[in-house]
Structure formats: structure tokens, C-alpha cells
PDB file of C-alpha atoms and ligand atoms in Angstrom:
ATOM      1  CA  UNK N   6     136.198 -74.677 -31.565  1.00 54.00           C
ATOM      2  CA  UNK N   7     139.472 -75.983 -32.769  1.00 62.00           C
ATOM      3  CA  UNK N   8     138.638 -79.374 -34.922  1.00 94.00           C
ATOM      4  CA  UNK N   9     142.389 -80.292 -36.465  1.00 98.00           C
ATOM      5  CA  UNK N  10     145.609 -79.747 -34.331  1.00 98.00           C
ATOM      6  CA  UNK N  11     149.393 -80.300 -35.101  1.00 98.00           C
ATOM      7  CA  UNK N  12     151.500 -81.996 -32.926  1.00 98.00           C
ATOM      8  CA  UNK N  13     154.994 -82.250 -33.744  1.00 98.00           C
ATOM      9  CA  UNK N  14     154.828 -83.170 -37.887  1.00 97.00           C
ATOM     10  CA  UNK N  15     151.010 -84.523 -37.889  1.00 98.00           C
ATOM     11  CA  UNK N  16     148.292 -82.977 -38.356  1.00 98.00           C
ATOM     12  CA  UNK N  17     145.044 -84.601 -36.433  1.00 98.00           C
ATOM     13  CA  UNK N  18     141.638 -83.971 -36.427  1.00 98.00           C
ATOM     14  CA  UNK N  19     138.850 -84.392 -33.876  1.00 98.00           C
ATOM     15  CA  UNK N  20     137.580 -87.610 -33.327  1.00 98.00           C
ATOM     16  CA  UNK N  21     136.135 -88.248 -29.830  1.00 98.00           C
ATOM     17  CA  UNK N  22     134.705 -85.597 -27.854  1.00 98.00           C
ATOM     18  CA  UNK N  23     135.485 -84.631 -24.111  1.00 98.00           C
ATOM     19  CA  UNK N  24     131.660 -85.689 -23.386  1.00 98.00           C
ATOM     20  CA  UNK N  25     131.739 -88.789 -25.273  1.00 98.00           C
ATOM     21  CA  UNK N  26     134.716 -89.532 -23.258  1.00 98.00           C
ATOM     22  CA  UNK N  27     132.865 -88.415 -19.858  1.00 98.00           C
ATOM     23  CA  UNK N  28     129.917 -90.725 -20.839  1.00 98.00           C
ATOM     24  CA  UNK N  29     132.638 -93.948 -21.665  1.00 98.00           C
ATOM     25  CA  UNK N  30     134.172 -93.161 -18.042  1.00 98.00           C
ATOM     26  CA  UNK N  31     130.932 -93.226 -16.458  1.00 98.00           C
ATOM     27  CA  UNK N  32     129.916 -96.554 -17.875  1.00 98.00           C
ATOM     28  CA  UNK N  33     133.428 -98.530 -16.900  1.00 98.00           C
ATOM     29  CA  UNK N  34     132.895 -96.592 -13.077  1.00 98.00           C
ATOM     30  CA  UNK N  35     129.452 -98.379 -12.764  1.00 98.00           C
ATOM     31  CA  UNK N  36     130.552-101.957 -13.787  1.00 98.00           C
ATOM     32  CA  UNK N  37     133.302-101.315 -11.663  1.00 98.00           C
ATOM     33  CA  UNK N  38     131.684-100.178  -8.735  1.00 98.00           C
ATOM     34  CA  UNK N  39     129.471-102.916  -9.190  1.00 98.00           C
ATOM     35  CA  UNK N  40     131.658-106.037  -9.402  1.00 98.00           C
ATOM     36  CA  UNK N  41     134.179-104.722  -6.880  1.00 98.00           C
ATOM     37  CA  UNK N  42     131.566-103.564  -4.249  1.00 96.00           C
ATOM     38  CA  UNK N  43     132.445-106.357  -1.601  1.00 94.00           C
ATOM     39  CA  UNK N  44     136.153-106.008  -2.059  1.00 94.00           C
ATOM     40  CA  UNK N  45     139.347-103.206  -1.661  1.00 95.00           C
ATOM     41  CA  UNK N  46     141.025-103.627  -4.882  1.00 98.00           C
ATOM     42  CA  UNK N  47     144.559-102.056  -5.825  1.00 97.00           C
ATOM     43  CA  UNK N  48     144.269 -99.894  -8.984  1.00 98.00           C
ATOM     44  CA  UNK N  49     147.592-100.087 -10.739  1.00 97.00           C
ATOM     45  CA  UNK N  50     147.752 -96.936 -13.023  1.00 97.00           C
ATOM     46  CA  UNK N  51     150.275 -97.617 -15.829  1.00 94.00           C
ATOM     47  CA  UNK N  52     152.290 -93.767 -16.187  1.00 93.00           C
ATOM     48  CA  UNK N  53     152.280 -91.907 -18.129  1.00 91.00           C
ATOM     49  CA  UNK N  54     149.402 -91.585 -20.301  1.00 93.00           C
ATOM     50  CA  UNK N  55     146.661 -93.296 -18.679  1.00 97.00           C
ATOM     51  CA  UNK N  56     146.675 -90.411 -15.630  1.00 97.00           C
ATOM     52  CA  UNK N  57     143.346 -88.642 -17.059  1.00 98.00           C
ATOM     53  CA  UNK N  58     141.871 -91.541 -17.471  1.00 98.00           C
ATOM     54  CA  UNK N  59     142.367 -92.864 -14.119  1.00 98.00           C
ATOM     55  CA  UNK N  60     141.570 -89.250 -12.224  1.00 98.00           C
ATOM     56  CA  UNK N  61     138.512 -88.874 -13.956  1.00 98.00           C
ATOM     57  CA  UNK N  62     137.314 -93.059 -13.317  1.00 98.00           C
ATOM     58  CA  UNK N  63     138.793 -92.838  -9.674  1.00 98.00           C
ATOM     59  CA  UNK N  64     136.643 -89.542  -8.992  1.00 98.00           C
ATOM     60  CA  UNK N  65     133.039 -91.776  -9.877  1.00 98.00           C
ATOM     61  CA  UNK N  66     134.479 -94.823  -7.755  1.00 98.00           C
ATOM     62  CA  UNK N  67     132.349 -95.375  -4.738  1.00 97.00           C
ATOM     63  CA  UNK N  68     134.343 -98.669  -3.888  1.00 97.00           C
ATOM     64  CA  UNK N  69     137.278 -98.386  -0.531  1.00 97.00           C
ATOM     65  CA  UNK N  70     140.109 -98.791  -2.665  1.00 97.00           C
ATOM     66  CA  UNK N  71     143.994 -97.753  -3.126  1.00 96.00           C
ATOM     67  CA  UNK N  72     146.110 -96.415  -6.184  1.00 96.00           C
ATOM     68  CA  UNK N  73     149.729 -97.124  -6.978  1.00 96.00           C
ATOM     69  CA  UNK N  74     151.444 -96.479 -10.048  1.00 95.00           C
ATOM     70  CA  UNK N  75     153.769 -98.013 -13.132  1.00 94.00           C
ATOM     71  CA  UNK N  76     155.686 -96.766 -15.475  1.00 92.00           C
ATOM     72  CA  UNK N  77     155.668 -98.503 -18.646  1.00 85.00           C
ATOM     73  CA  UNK N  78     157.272 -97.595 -22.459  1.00 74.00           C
ATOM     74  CA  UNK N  79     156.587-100.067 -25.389  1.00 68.00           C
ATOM     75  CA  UNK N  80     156.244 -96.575 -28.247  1.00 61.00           C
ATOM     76  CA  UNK N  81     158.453 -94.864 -30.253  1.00 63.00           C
ATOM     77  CA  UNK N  82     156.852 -92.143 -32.420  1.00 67.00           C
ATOM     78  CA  UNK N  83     154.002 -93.975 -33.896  1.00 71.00           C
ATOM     79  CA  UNK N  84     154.966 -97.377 -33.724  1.00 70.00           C
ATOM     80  CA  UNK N  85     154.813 -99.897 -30.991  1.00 67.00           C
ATOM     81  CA  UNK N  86     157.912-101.783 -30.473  1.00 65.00           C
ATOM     82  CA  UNK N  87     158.926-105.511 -29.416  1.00 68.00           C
ATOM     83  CA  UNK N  88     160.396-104.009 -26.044  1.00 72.00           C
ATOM     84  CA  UNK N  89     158.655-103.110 -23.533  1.00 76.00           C
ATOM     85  CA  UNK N  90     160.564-101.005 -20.536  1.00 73.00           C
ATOM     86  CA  UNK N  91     160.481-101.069 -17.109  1.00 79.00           C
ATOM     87  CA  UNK N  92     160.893 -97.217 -16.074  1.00 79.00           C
ATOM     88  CA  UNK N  93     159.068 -97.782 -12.994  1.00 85.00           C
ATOM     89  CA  UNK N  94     158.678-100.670 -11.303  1.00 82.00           C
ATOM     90  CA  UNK N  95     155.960-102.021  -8.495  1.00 88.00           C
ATOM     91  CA  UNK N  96     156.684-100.640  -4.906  1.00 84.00           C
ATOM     92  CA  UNK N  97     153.125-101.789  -3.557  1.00 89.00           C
ATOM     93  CA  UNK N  98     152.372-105.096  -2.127  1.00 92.00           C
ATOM     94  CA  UNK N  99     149.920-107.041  -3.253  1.00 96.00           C
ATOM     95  CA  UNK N 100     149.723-110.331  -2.003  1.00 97.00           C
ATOM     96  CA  UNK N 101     146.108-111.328  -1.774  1.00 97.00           C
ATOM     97  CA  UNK N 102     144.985-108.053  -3.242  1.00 97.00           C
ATOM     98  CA  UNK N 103     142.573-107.609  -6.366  1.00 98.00           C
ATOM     99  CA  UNK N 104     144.363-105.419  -8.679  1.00 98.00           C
ATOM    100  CA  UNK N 105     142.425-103.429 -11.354  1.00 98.00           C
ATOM    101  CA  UNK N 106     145.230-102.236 -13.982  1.00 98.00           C
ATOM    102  CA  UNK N 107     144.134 -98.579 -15.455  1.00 98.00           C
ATOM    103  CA  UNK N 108     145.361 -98.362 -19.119  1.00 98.00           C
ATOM    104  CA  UNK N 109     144.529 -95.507 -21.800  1.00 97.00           C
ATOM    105  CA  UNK N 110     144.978 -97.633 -24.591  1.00 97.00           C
ATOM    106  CA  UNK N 111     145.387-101.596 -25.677  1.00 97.00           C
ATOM    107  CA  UNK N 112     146.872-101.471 -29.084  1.00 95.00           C
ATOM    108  CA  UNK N 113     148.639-104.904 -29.710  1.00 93.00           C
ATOM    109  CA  UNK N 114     148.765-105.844 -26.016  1.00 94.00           C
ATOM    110  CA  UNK N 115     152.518-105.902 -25.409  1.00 90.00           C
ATOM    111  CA  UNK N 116     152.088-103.533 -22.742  1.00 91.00           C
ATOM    112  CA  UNK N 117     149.377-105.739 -21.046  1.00 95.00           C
ATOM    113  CA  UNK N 118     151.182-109.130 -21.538  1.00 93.00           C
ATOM    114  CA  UNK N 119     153.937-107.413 -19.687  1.00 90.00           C
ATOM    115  CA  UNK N 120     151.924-105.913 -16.751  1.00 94.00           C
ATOM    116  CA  UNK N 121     150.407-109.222 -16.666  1.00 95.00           C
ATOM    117  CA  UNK N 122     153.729-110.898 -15.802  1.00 91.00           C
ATOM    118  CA  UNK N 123     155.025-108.208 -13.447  1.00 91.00           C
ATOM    119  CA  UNK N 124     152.077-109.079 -11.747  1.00 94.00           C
ATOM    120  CA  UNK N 125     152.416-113.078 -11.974  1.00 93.00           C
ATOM    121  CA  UNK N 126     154.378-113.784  -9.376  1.00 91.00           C
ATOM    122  CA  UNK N 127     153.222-110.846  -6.440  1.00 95.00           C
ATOM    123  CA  UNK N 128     151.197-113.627  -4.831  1.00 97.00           C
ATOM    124  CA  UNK N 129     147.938-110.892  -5.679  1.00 97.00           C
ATOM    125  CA  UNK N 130     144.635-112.593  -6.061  1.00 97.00           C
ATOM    126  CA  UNK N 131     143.422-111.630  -9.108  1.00 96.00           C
ATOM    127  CA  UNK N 132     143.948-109.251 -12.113  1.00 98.00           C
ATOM    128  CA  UNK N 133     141.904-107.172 -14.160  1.00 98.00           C
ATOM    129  CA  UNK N 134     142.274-104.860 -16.809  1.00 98.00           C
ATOM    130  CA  UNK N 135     140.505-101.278 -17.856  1.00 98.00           C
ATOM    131  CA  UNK N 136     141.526 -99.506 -20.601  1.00 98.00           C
ATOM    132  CA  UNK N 137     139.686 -95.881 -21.730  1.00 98.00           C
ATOM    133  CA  UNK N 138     140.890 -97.374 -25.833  1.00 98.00           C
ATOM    134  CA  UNK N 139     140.883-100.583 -27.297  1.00 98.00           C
ATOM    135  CA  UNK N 140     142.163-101.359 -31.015  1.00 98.00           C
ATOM    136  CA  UNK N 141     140.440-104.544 -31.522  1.00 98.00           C
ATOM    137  CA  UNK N 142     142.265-105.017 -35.209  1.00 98.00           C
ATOM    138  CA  UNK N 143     145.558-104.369 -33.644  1.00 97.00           C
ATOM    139  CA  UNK N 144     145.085-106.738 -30.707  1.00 97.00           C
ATOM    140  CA  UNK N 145     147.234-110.068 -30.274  1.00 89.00           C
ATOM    141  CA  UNK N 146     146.862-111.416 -27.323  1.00 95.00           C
ATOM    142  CA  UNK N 147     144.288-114.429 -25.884  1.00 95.00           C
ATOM    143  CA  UNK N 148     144.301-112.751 -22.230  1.00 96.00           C
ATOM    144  CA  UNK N 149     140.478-110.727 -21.793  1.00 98.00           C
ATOM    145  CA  UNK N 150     139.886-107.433 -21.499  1.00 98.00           C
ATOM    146  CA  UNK N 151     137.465-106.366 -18.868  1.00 98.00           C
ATOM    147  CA  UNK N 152     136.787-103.161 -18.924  1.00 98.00           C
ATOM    148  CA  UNK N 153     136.562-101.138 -22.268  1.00 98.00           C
ATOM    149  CA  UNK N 154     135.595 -97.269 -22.639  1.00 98.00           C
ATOM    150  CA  UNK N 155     135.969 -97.185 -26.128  1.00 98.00           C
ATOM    151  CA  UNK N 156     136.908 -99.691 -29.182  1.00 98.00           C
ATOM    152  CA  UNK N 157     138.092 -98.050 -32.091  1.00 98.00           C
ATOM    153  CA  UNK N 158     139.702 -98.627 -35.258  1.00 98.00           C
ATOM    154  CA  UNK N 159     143.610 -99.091 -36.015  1.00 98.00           C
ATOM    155  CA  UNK N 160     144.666 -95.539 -36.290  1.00 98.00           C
ATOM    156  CA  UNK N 161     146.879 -93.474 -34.326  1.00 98.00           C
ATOM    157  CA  UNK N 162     145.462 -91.070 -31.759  1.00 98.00           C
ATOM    158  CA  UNK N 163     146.184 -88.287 -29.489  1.00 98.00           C
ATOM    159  CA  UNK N 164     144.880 -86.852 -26.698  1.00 98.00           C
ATOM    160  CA  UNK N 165     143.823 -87.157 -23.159  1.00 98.00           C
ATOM    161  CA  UNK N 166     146.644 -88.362 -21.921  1.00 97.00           C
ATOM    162  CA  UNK N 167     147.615 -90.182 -25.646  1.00 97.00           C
ATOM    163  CA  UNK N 168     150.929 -89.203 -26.785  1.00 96.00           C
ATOM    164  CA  UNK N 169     153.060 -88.903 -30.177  1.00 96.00           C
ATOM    165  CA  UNK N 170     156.433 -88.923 -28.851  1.00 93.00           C
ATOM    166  CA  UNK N 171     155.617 -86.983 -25.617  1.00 93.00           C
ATOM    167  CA  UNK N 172     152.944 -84.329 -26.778  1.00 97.00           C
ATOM    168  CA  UNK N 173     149.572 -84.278 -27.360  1.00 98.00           C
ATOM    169  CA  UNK N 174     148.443 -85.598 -24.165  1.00 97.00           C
ATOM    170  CA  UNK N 175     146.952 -81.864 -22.493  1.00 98.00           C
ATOM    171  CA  UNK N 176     143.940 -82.181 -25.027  1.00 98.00           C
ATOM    172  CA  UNK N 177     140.354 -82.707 -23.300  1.00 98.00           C
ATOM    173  CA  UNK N 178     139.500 -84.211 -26.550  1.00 98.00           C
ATOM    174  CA  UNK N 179     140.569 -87.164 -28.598  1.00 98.00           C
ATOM    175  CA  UNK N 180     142.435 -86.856 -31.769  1.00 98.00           C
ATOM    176  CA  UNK N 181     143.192 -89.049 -34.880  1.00 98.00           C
ATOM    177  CA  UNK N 182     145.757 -88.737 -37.268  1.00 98.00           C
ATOM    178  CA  UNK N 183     145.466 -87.672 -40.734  1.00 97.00           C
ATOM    179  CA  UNK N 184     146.918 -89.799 -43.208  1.00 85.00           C
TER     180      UNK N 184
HETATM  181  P1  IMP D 201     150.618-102.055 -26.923  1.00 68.69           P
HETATM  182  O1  IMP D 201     151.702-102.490 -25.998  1.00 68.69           O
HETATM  183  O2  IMP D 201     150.958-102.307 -28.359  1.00 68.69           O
HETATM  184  O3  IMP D 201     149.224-102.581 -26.560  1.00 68.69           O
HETATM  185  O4  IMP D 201     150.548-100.484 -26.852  1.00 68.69           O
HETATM  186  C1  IMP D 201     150.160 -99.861 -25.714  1.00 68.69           C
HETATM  187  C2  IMP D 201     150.901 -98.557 -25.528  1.00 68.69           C
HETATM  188  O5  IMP D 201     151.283 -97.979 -26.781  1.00 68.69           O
HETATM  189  C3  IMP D 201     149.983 -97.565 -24.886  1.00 68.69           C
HETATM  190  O6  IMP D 201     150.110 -97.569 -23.478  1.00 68.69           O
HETATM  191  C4  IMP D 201     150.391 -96.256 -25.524  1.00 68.69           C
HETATM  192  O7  IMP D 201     151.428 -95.653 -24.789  1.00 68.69           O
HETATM  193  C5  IMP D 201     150.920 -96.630 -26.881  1.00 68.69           C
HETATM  194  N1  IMP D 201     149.923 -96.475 -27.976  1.00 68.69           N
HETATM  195  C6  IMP D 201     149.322 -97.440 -28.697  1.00 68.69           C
HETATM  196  N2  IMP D 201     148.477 -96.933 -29.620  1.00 68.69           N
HETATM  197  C7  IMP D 201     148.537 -95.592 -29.478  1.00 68.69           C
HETATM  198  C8  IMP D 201     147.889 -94.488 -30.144  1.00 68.69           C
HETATM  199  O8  IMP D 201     147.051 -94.618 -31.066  1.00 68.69           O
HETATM  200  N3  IMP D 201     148.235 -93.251 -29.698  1.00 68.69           N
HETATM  201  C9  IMP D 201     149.123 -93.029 -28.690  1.00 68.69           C
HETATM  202  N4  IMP D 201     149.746 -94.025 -28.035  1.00 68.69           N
HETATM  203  C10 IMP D 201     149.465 -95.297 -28.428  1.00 68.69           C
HETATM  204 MG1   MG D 202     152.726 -93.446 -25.143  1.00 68.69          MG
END
């Protein structure tokens, strides 16, 4: 098995397993199914990289629900930047709706504070957020976070689904960057 991979000019070694992340997925689908049982909720799936996430959560959701996506961009390379983009805006509606954002990773929470004011003013009835990563040291933001697969330390990572500028996301595995 192949335990350090290159992508682009980094090298990155294994650092979360495909079952790990199975087990993390299966956790966040049982909370979920539980609090949302007596409600339809809206799962907003922020493209691109949080689309493994969200196939392999939806498929272990027993709850009536519908998916819509967004396409965010807040990266370039390895660093997050002030600006977040709007490639892809809402086309759902979702007044009176429960919406259950899908996110791969919460580094400082630009990305979040962002989807959380797209979603401000839809008339929807209440947000929440699950994300497959969280960087707790990175985070700056007061706004909860609901749903957590997996907290990990401040380091870049790749894989299912995470990018470095574009590639690295068709691993079934997580990796992080060596220094
Ligand atoms: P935030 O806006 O700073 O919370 O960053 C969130 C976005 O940055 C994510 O949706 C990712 O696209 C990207 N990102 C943050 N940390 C990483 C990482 O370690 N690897 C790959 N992408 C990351
Ligand atoms: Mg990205």
C-alpha cells in the first residue's frame, strides 16, 4: 500500500485511513438521522470538495430529505484567503426549510461565515453545519459547529475530496503534508 504521495510540489503522507473515515461518516449519519427524524431538511453541499463526503453521509441517511448544491472558493494553493467567491450561487428555495450545510473541511471559517450569510436572508428556518474536518486551532469564528467527523490539527491535507490547487481529491484516503 502506497503511504506518501506527491501532488503537484508536496510530498504527503498517510494520515487518515478510508475506514477511519467510513467509521467518522457513520457517526455524523446517526446524530443526523436522529435529530432530523421528524423533519425534511435541505442539505446544501458546498462544491467542490465536500462531494465524497456528502455521497458517502447521504447513502446512511434514513431521513426524507433533498440535496442542492454551492459552489464556493476561499483557497489558493495552501493558503486560505480573505475572499471568498461566489462560483455558484443558491437556485433552491428555502423558505421555511431546515438546511443542513455539507462541508469537507472548517479551517478558519471564512467559508462558513459566508454560507451563513447567503443563507441569512432565504427566509429558511434554521441552519446547521457538518463538516467531515475541523481545524479547531485554525478556527475564528463564534458561530457552532454541529456536526464534526473529524478534528484535527493545523496542517494541510489532501484527499477525499481535499484539494491542493485542484488535485489530490481522487484519494480514498486522507493525506497530510510533509513539512
Ligand atoms: P476556511 O474558509 O478557511 O474555513 O476554509 C475552508 C475551505 O478551505 C475548504 O472548503 C477547503 O476548500 C479549503 N481548505 C482549508 N484547509 C484545507 C486543507 O487542509 N486542505 C485542503 N483544503 C483546505
Ligand atoms: Mg479547496
Amino acid at each position: 500500500m502506497q503511504d506518501t504521495i506527491q501532488v503537484l510540489d508536496k510530498k504527503f503522507v498517510k494520515y487518515i485511513t478510508a475506514s477511519q473515515i467510513h467509521d467518522a461518516i457513520s457517526k455524523v449519519a446517526e446524530q443526523i438521522n436522529e435529530d432530523y427524524k421528524n423533519d425534511n431538511p435541505v442539505i446544501l453541499i458546498t462544491l467542490n470538495g465536500a462531494v465524497f463526503f456528502a455521497v458517502d453521509l447521504l447513502k446512511q441517511l434514513r431521513i426524507p430529505c433533498r440535496i442542492t448544491c454551492v459552489k464556493l472558493s476561499s483557497y489558493s494553493g495552501m493558503q486560505s484567503t480573505n475572499r471568498v467567491q461566489n462560483l455558484i450561487g443558491l437556485t433552491e428555495d428555502l423558505k421555511g426549510q431546515r438546511v443542513l450545510v455539507i462541508e469537507d473541511i472548517i479551517d478558519t471559517g471564512r467559508t462558513y461565515s459566508h454560507i451563513a450569510e447567503i443563507l441569512r436572508d432565504t427566509g429558511m428556518r434554521d441552519m446547521r453545519i457538518a463538516t467531515l474536518t475541523y481545524k479547531p486551532e485554525a478556527y475564528k469564528l463564534d458561530l457552532p459547529i454541529h456536526y464534526v467527523g473529524l478534528s484535527i490539527p493545523n496542517k494541510f491535507i489532501v484527499g477525499y475530496g481535499l484539494d491542493y490547487d485542484g488535485y489530490g481529491r481522487n484519494y480514498s484516503d486522507i493525506y497530510q503534508v510533509i513539512e
